[in-house]
Amino acid sequence: MSNHTINRDIERFTADCEQCFGLCCVALPYAKSADFAFDKEGGIPCRNLEGDYRCGIHSKLRNSGLKGCTVYECFGAGQKVSQHTYGGKSWRDHPETAQEMFRVFPVMQQLHEMLSYLNEAVHREETAPLHEELQQAIEETEKLVSLDPKSILKIDVPMHRAVINGLLLQASERVRAKSKKAAENKKLDKQIKGRDLFGAQLKGVDLRGANLRGVYLIAANLRGADLRGADLIGADLRDADLRGADLTGTLFLTQAQVNAAVGDRTTKLPDSLNRPAHWK
């Protein structure tokens, strides 16, 4: 795959708020917590959503107690629903579509997330034996995201996710096997699997090729840790200390996960991800 193709895919599965009707600010509910300063019901516009579908306090979200907004990623589902599924017709101008649109959005978000992971996997050299299956899965998922709203709402997302997850796991095993530490980390994988590593002391630990899928690493100390080749799909990195950590070559790491963590100029990230503005 060319760099142009890879960059195009990255852009496609990244939120483009200019092309969205503020769907994440309306469709999704959240409860007052450390991440949100107030409660909001699903389908109700956030008090900070302006008439042009932009956030009125976007540059001050963290200082306003809305850190959760800064780490959310729709994987491009917002612009897909706004400009393609509904043909550029907004829920404000066409209120009769509003509730349906708000239900379609989270389904599209999940499908776009799967597409993002599939496209990342198919671009890895280590997964060459799986490229045909990965491409087929991409094509099948692309058909789903192109359906009309009523058909999208009938999709059995858990079943489709189960099939995709099995394929992504195969891809993960091939990528992680290339790591020099993969064999040694098989024992570590068993220790990590299903564990809550909230606040774990993993400073400087060699985690190359580790399976960190879905692991809770909230506020974990990963300063200087080597995470090259590790699978981080679904890992919770909220407030995890990644200062000095090496995350180049990690698999299925998202911008949202990076935004939720703590890092600095010494943190090494994959080329596809940006260094958050709040990192020092």
Tab-separated table of C-alpha atoms in Angstrom:
chain	number	residue	atom	x	y	z
A	1	MET	CA	0.000	0.000	0.000
A	2	SER	CA	1.246	3.491	-0.824
A	3	ASN	CA	1.659	6.194	1.817
A	4	HIS	CA	-0.999	8.190	-0.046
A	5	THR	CA	-3.504	5.362	0.405
A	6	ILE	CA	-2.648	4.966	4.084
A	7	ASN	CA	-2.946	8.701	4.756
A	8	ARG	CA	-6.272	8.816	2.920
A	9	ASP	CA	-7.632	6.022	5.110
A	10	ILE	CA	-6.419	7.777	8.268
A	11	GLU	CA	-8.233	10.954	7.226
A	12	ARG	CA	-11.390	9.064	6.380
A	13	PHE	CA	-11.578	7.453	9.809
A	14	THR	CA	-10.839	10.657	11.703
A	15	ALA	CA	-13.578	13.031	12.797
A	16	ASP	CA	-14.133	15.978	10.453
A	17	CYS	CA	-16.310	18.270	12.555
A	18	GLU	CA	-16.680	20.757	9.700
A	19	GLN	CA	-18.709	18.149	7.816
A	20	CYS	CA	-20.795	16.962	10.782
A	21	PHE	CA	-24.011	18.220	12.338
A	22	GLY	CA	-22.570	18.052	15.851
A	23	LEU	CA	-23.910	14.518	16.264
A	24	CYS	CA	-21.675	13.513	19.182
A	25	CYS	CA	-22.826	16.658	21.005
A	26	VAL	CA	-26.473	15.683	20.603
A	27	ALA	CA	-26.969	11.958	20.111
A	28	LEU	CA	-24.819	10.679	22.972
A	29	PRO	CA	-25.706	10.756	26.684
A	30	TYR	CA	-23.234	11.244	29.516
A	31	ALA	CA	-23.329	11.466	33.275
A	32	LYS	CA	-21.704	13.989	35.569
A	33	SER	CA	-18.290	12.628	36.503
A	34	ALA	CA	-14.594	13.393	36.413
A	35	ASP	CA	-14.927	13.541	32.623
A	36	PHE	CA	-18.145	15.553	32.366
A	37	ALA	CA	-19.228	18.572	34.422
A	38	PHE	CA	-22.938	17.865	34.030
A	39	ASP	CA	-25.493	15.233	32.986
A	40	LYS	CA	-26.838	15.144	29.442
A	41	GLU	CA	-29.493	12.856	27.986
A	42	GLY	CA	-29.105	11.258	24.568
A	43	GLY	CA	-30.879	13.187	21.826
A	44	ILE	CA	-30.616	16.492	23.701
A	45	PRO	CA	-28.134	19.083	22.353
A	46	CYS	CA	-25.269	19.993	24.669
A	47	ARG	CA	-25.685	23.469	26.188
A	48	ASN	CA	-22.428	24.474	24.473
A	49	LEU	CA	-23.492	23.472	20.940
A	50	GLU	CA	-23.872	26.543	18.756
A	51	GLY	CA	-26.085	27.225	15.744
A	52	ASP	CA	-23.330	26.239	13.304
A	53	TYR	CA	-22.944	22.833	15.038
A	54	ARG	CA	-19.636	23.883	16.630
A	55	CYS	CA	-18.692	23.764	20.294
A	56	GLY	CA	-18.749	27.198	21.888
A	57	ILE	CA	-15.999	26.300	24.371
A	58	HIS	CA	-13.919	23.932	22.243
A	59	SER	CA	-10.608	25.494	23.286
A	60	LYS	CA	-11.585	25.419	26.971
A	61	LEU	CA	-13.170	21.972	27.296
A	62	ARG	CA	-10.572	20.549	29.688
A	63	ASN	CA	-10.661	23.578	31.956
A	64	SER	CA	-14.468	23.479	31.885
A	65	GLY	CA	-14.692	19.949	33.291
A	66	LEU	CA	-15.453	18.326	29.928
A	67	LYS	CA	-12.316	16.282	29.402
A	68	GLY	CA	-14.467	13.428	28.106
A	69	CYS	CA	-15.308	15.462	25.015
A	70	THR	CA	-11.621	15.892	24.157
A	71	VAL	CA	-10.934	12.162	24.059
A	72	TYR	CA	-13.977	11.020	22.090
A	73	GLU	CA	-13.423	9.774	18.542
A	74	CYS	CA	-16.243	8.910	16.133
A	75	PHE	CA	-13.827	7.445	13.541
A	76	GLY	CA	-15.398	9.601	10.842
A	77	ALA	CA	-18.927	8.385	11.501
A	78	GLY	CA	-20.171	11.927	12.106
A	79	GLN	CA	-19.429	13.182	8.612
A	80	LYS	CA	-20.519	9.874	7.080
A	81	VAL	CA	-23.987	10.070	8.646
A	82	SER	CA	-24.329	13.812	8.046
A	83	GLN	CA	-23.155	14.033	4.456
A	84	HIS	CA	-23.841	10.582	3.024
A	85	THR	CA	-26.491	8.679	4.969
A	86	TYR	CA	-28.666	11.802	5.200
A	87	GLY	CA	-27.322	13.602	2.149
A	88	GLY	CA	-26.340	16.795	3.942
A	89	LYS	CA	-29.801	17.354	5.467
A	90	SER	CA	-29.393	18.352	9.114
A	91	TRP	CA	-31.556	17.316	12.043
A	92	ARG	CA	-32.298	20.978	12.741
A	93	ASP	CA	-33.614	21.694	9.227
A	94	HIS	CA	-35.387	18.339	9.042
A	95	PRO	CA	-36.514	17.595	12.628
A	96	GLU	CA	-38.549	14.596	11.462
A	97	THR	CA	-35.236	12.746	10.876
A	98	ALA	CA	-33.600	13.789	14.152
A	99	GLN	CA	-34.318	10.819	16.414
A	100	GLU	CA	-33.561	8.314	13.667
A	101	MET	CA	-30.288	10.098	12.862
A	102	PHE	CA	-29.298	10.033	16.525
A	103	ARG	CA	-29.857	6.260	16.593
A	104	VAL	CA	-27.965	5.671	13.350
A	105	PHE	CA	-24.899	7.614	14.503
A	106	PRO	CA	-23.673	5.222	17.267
A	107	VAL	CA	-24.181	2.247	14.936
A	108	MET	CA	-22.119	3.967	12.249
A	109	GLN	CA	-19.480	4.837	14.839
A	110	GLN	CA	-19.006	1.167	15.673
A	111	LEU	CA	-18.843	0.148	12.016
A	112	HIS	CA	-16.314	2.884	11.215
A	113	GLU	CA	-14.217	1.825	14.186
A	114	MET	CA	-14.100	-1.699	12.795
A	115	LEU	CA	-13.180	-0.365	9.354
A	116	SER	CA	-10.383	1.682	10.885
A	117	TYR	CA	-8.877	-1.383	12.552
A	118	LEU	CA	-9.331	-3.543	9.438
A	119	ASN	CA	-7.608	-0.976	7.242
A	120	GLU	CA	-4.734	-0.715	9.703
A	121	ALA	CA	-4.362	-4.491	9.756
A	122	VAL	CA	-4.406	-4.869	5.965
A	123	HIS	CA	-1.599	-2.301	5.662
A	124	ARG	CA	0.753	-4.331	7.885
A	125	GLU	CA	3.322	-6.483	6.090
A	126	GLU	CA	3.132	-9.097	8.842
A	127	THR	CA	-0.520	-9.813	7.991
A	128	ALA	CA	0.110	-10.621	4.301
A	129	PRO	CA	-1.346	-14.173	4.616
A	130	LEU	CA	-4.579	-12.597	5.880
A	131	HIS	CA	-4.875	-9.776	3.351
A	132	GLU	CA	-7.527	-11.507	1.254
A	133	GLU	CA	-9.739	-12.167	4.294
A	134	LEU	CA	-9.143	-8.683	5.652
A	135	GLN	CA	-10.043	-7.115	2.313
A	136	GLN	CA	-13.214	-9.176	2.121
A	137	ALA	CA	-14.189	-8.040	5.618
A	138	ILE	CA	-13.542	-4.436	4.597
A	139	GLU	CA	-15.771	-4.786	1.547
A	140	GLU	CA	-18.578	-6.386	3.554
A	141	THR	CA	-18.421	-3.647	6.190
A	142	GLU	CA	-18.314	-0.952	3.502
A	143	LYS	CA	-21.614	-2.302	2.176
A	144	LEU	CA	-23.135	-1.943	5.646
A	145	VAL	CA	-22.091	1.692	6.096
A	146	SER	CA	-23.607	2.512	2.696
A	147	LEU	CA	-27.082	1.253	3.601
A	148	ASP	CA	-30.096	3.492	4.135
A	149	PRO	CA	-30.918	4.559	7.722
A	150	LYS	CA	-33.614	1.962	8.395
A	151	SER	CA	-31.383	-0.852	7.122
A	152	ILE	CA	-28.456	0.368	9.236
A	153	LEU	CA	-30.618	0.166	12.352
A	154	LYS	CA	-31.358	-3.503	11.569
A	155	ILE	CA	-27.682	-4.518	11.487
A	156	ASP	CA	-26.683	-7.095	14.098
A	157	VAL	CA	-23.617	-5.155	15.215
A	158	PRO	CA	-22.494	-7.587	17.985
A	159	MET	CA	-22.516	-10.503	15.543
A	160	HIS	CA	-20.589	-8.560	12.913
A	161	ARG	CA	-18.124	-7.333	15.531
A	162	ALA	CA	-17.515	-10.912	16.702
A	163	VAL	CA	-16.534	-11.963	13.181
A	164	ILE	CA	-14.297	-8.924	12.693
A	165	ASN	CA	-12.702	-9.330	16.113
A	166	GLY	CA	-11.695	-12.908	15.314
A	167	LEU	CA	-9.911	-11.692	12.192
A	168	LEU	CA	-8.258	-8.802	14.009
A	169	LEU	CA	-7.009	-11.195	16.672
A	170	GLN	CA	-5.329	-13.305	13.984
A	171	ALA	CA	-3.718	-10.154	12.611
A	172	SER	CA	-2.586	-9.191	16.109
A	173	GLU	CA	-0.927	-12.538	16.698
A	174	ARG	CA	1.065	-12.218	13.478
A	175	VAL	CA	2.187	-8.657	14.213
A	176	ARG	CA	3.118	-9.420	17.815
A	177	ALA	CA	4.976	-12.592	16.843
A	178	LYS	CA	7.483	-10.434	14.974
A	179	SER	CA	8.479	-8.679	18.179
A	180	LYS	CA	11.720	-9.905	19.721
A	181	LYS	CA	10.001	-10.114	23.080
A	182	ALA	CA	6.825	-11.811	21.874
A	183	ALA	CA	7.828	-15.270	23.072
A	184	GLU	CA	8.832	-13.981	26.495
A	185	ASN	CA	5.607	-12.003	26.742
A	186	LYS	CA	3.359	-15.037	26.323
A	187	LYS	CA	3.603	-15.550	30.078
A	188	LEU	CA	2.936	-11.839	30.577
A	189	ASP	CA	-0.138	-12.086	28.305
A	190	LYS	CA	-1.632	-14.704	30.621
A	191	GLN	CA	-0.994	-12.498	33.653
A	192	ILE	CA	-2.502	-9.444	31.955
A	193	LYS	CA	-5.563	-11.081	30.402
A	194	GLY	CA	-8.678	-10.027	32.264
A	195	ARG	CA	-6.697	-8.031	34.820
A	196	ASP	CA	-7.415	-4.561	36.053
A	197	LEU	CA	-4.063	-2.754	35.948
A	198	PHE	CA	-5.422	0.474	37.391
A	199	GLY	CA	-2.410	2.409	38.698
A	200	ALA	CA	-0.010	-0.449	37.910
A	201	GLN	CA	3.705	0.273	38.259
A	202	LEU	CA	5.084	-0.620	34.827
A	203	LYS	CA	7.798	2.018	34.581
A	204	GLY	CA	10.471	0.982	32.096
A	205	VAL	CA	8.903	-2.451	31.566
A	206	ASP	CA	9.596	-4.198	28.256
A	207	LEU	CA	6.117	-4.792	26.816
A	208	ARG	CA	7.128	-5.455	23.234
A	209	GLY	CA	4.597	-7.746	21.576
A	210	ALA	CA	2.344	-7.767	24.647
A	211	ASN	CA	-1.368	-8.450	24.332
A	212	LEU	CA	-2.986	-5.487	26.088
A	213	ARG	CA	-6.376	-5.828	24.404
A	214	GLY	CA	-9.091	-4.337	26.603
A	215	VAL	CA	-6.813	-4.014	29.626
A	216	TYR	CA	-7.568	-1.275	32.174
A	217	LEU	CA	-4.401	0.811	32.371
A	218	ILE	CA	-6.061	3.812	34.016
A	219	ALA	CA	-3.415	5.964	35.754
A	220	ALA	CA	-0.816	3.228	35.195
A	221	ASN	CA	2.837	4.266	35.338
A	222	LEU	CA	4.231	3.387	31.904
A	223	ARG	CA	7.032	5.945	31.913
A	224	GLY	CA	9.833	4.769	29.656
A	225	ALA	CA	8.022	1.501	28.864
A	226	ASP	CA	8.696	-0.191	25.518
A	227	LEU	CA	5.342	-0.926	23.875
A	228	ARG	CA	6.539	-1.537	20.331
A	229	GLY	CA	4.426	-4.194	18.623
A	230	ALA	CA	1.917	-4.344	21.491
A	231	ASP	CA	-1.801	-4.735	20.755
A	232	LEU	CA	-3.704	-1.904	22.454
A	233	ILE	CA	-7.162	-2.374	20.979
A	234	GLY	CA	-9.732	-1.248	23.524
A	235	ALA	CA	-7.116	-0.629	26.244
A	236	ASP	CA	-8.177	2.095	28.686
A	237	LEU	CA	-5.299	4.584	28.867
A	238	ARG	CA	-7.055	7.346	30.783
A	239	ASP	CA	-4.384	9.269	32.751
A	240	ALA	CA	-1.817	6.554	32.009
A	241	ASP	CA	1.679	8.082	32.232
A	242	LEU	CA	3.326	7.568	28.838
A	243	ARG	CA	6.151	10.037	29.272
A	244	GLY	CA	9.248	8.614	27.614
A	245	ALA	CA	7.345	5.515	26.454
A	246	ASP	CA	7.859	4.075	22.966
A	247	LEU	CA	4.556	3.337	21.213
A	248	THR	CA	5.894	3.151	17.664
A	249	GLY	CA	4.659	0.078	15.862
A	250	THR	CA	1.811	-0.505	18.306
A	251	LEU	CA	-1.299	-2.100	16.875
A	252	PHE	CA	-4.800	-0.559	16.980
A	253	LEU	CA	-3.800	2.457	19.073
A	254	THR	CA	-6.219	5.343	18.465
A	255	GLN	CA	-5.959	9.101	18.780
A	256	ALA	CA	-8.676	8.989	21.440
A	257	GLN	CA	-6.542	6.683	23.607
A	258	VAL	CA	-3.528	8.950	23.206
A	259	ASN	CA	-5.603	12.034	24.036
A	260	ALA	CA	-6.773	10.387	27.249
A	261	ALA	CA	-3.232	9.628	28.437
A	262	VAL	CA	-0.434	11.741	29.911
A	263	GLY	CA	2.640	12.257	27.767
A	264	ASP	CA	5.325	14.712	26.740
A	265	ARG	CA	7.842	15.470	23.990
A	266	THR	CA	9.778	12.304	24.856
A	267	THR	CA	6.808	10.021	24.148
A	268	LYS	CA	7.285	8.218	20.831
A	269	LEU	CA	4.054	7.837	18.851
A	270	PRO	CA	3.159	6.103	15.566
A	271	ASP	CA	3.390	8.456	12.570
A	272	SER	CA	-0.380	8.215	12.091
A	273	LEU	CA	-1.144	9.850	15.469
A	274	ASN	CA	-0.744	13.428	16.656
A	275	ARG	CA	0.830	14.648	19.875
A	276	PRO	CA	-2.033	16.117	21.979
A	277	ALA	CA	-1.924	19.854	22.590
A	278	HIS	CA	-2.259	19.377	26.351
A	279	TRP	CA	0.920	17.308	26.576
A	280	LYS	CA	3.818	19.323	27.937
